[in-house]
Amino acid sequence: MRPDDLPDGLVIADSQGRVTCFNAEAARLTGTDPAQALGSP
């Protein structure tokens, strides 16, 4: 299963607090482009 297949928003951060996963539902809920979210604090 891919993160975009999940019905819920999924945001995962690494130990440095940088976003490493931001699925389509998280993008819809926040209005944030996943490409911009990845790597952000």
PDB file of C-alpha atoms in Angstrom:
ATOM      1  CA  MET A   1       0.000   0.000   0.000  1.00  0.00           C
ATOM      2  CA  ARG A   2       1.262   3.460  -0.910  1.00  0.00           C
ATOM      3  CA  PRO A   3       0.773   6.497   1.357  1.00  0.00           C
ATOM      4  CA  ASP A   4      -1.488   8.121  -1.249  1.00  0.00           C
ATOM      5  CA  ASP A   5      -3.795   5.094  -1.029  1.00  0.00           C
ATOM      6  CA  LEU A   6      -4.623   5.891   2.608  1.00  0.00           C
ATOM      7  CA  PRO A   7      -7.912   7.694   3.330  1.00  0.00           C
ATOM      8  CA  ASP A   8      -6.277   9.768   6.108  1.00  0.00           C
ATOM      9  CA  GLY A   9      -3.706  12.522   5.950  1.00  0.00           C
ATOM     10  CA  LEU A  10      -0.228  11.184   6.642  1.00  0.00           C
ATOM     11  CA  VAL A  11       2.777  13.317   7.547  1.00  0.00           C
ATOM     12  CA  ILE A  12       6.014  11.653   8.652  1.00  0.00           C
ATOM     13  CA  ALA A  13       9.084  13.489   9.877  1.00  0.00           C
ATOM     14  CA  ASP A  14      12.609  12.209  10.436  1.00  0.00           C
ATOM     15  CA  SER A  15      14.651  12.574  13.626  1.00  0.00           C
ATOM     16  CA  GLN A  16      15.657  16.088  12.526  1.00  0.00           C
ATOM     17  CA  GLY A  17      11.997  17.120  12.218  1.00  0.00           C
ATOM     18  CA  ARG A  18      12.048  17.290   8.410  1.00  0.00           C
ATOM     19  CA  VAL A  19       9.013  16.029   6.505  1.00  0.00           C
ATOM     20  CA  THR A  20       9.829  12.808   4.662  1.00  0.00           C
ATOM     21  CA  CYS A  21       6.309  11.717   3.708  1.00  0.00           C
ATOM     22  CA  PHE A  22       3.295  13.894   2.902  1.00  0.00           C
ATOM     23  CA  ASN A  23       0.435  12.107   1.210  1.00  0.00           C
ATOM     24  CA  ALA A  24      -2.326  13.409  -1.068  1.00  0.00           C
ATOM     25  CA  GLU A  25      -4.917  13.639   1.715  1.00  0.00           C
ATOM     26  CA  ALA A  26      -2.520  15.671   3.883  1.00  0.00           C
ATOM     27  CA  ALA A  27      -2.084  17.981   0.897  1.00  0.00           C
ATOM     28  CA  ARG A  28      -5.837  18.328   0.486  1.00  0.00           C
ATOM     29  CA  LEU A  29      -6.396  18.998   4.190  1.00  0.00           C
ATOM     30  CA  THR A  30      -3.635  21.582   4.493  1.00  0.00           C
ATOM     31  CA  GLY A  31      -3.708  23.126   1.025  1.00  0.00           C
ATOM     32  CA  THR A  32       0.036  22.487   0.762  1.00  0.00           C
ATOM     33  CA  ASP A  33       1.787  21.144  -2.308  1.00  0.00           C
ATOM     34  CA  PRO A  34       3.509  17.868  -1.337  1.00  0.00           C
ATOM     35  CA  ALA A  35       6.643  18.911  -3.247  1.00  0.00           C
ATOM     36  CA  GLN A  36       6.914  21.993  -0.998  1.00  0.00           C
ATOM     37  CA  ALA A  37       6.209  20.034   2.181  1.00  0.00           C
ATOM     38  CA  LEU A  38       8.891  17.405   1.640  1.00  0.00           C
ATOM     39  CA  GLY A  39      12.085  18.394   3.414  1.00  0.00           C
ATOM     40  CA  SER A  40      10.491  21.276   5.310  1.00  0.00           C
ATOM     41  CA  PRO A  41      10.686  21.512   9.107  1.00  0.00           C
TER      42      PRO A  41
END
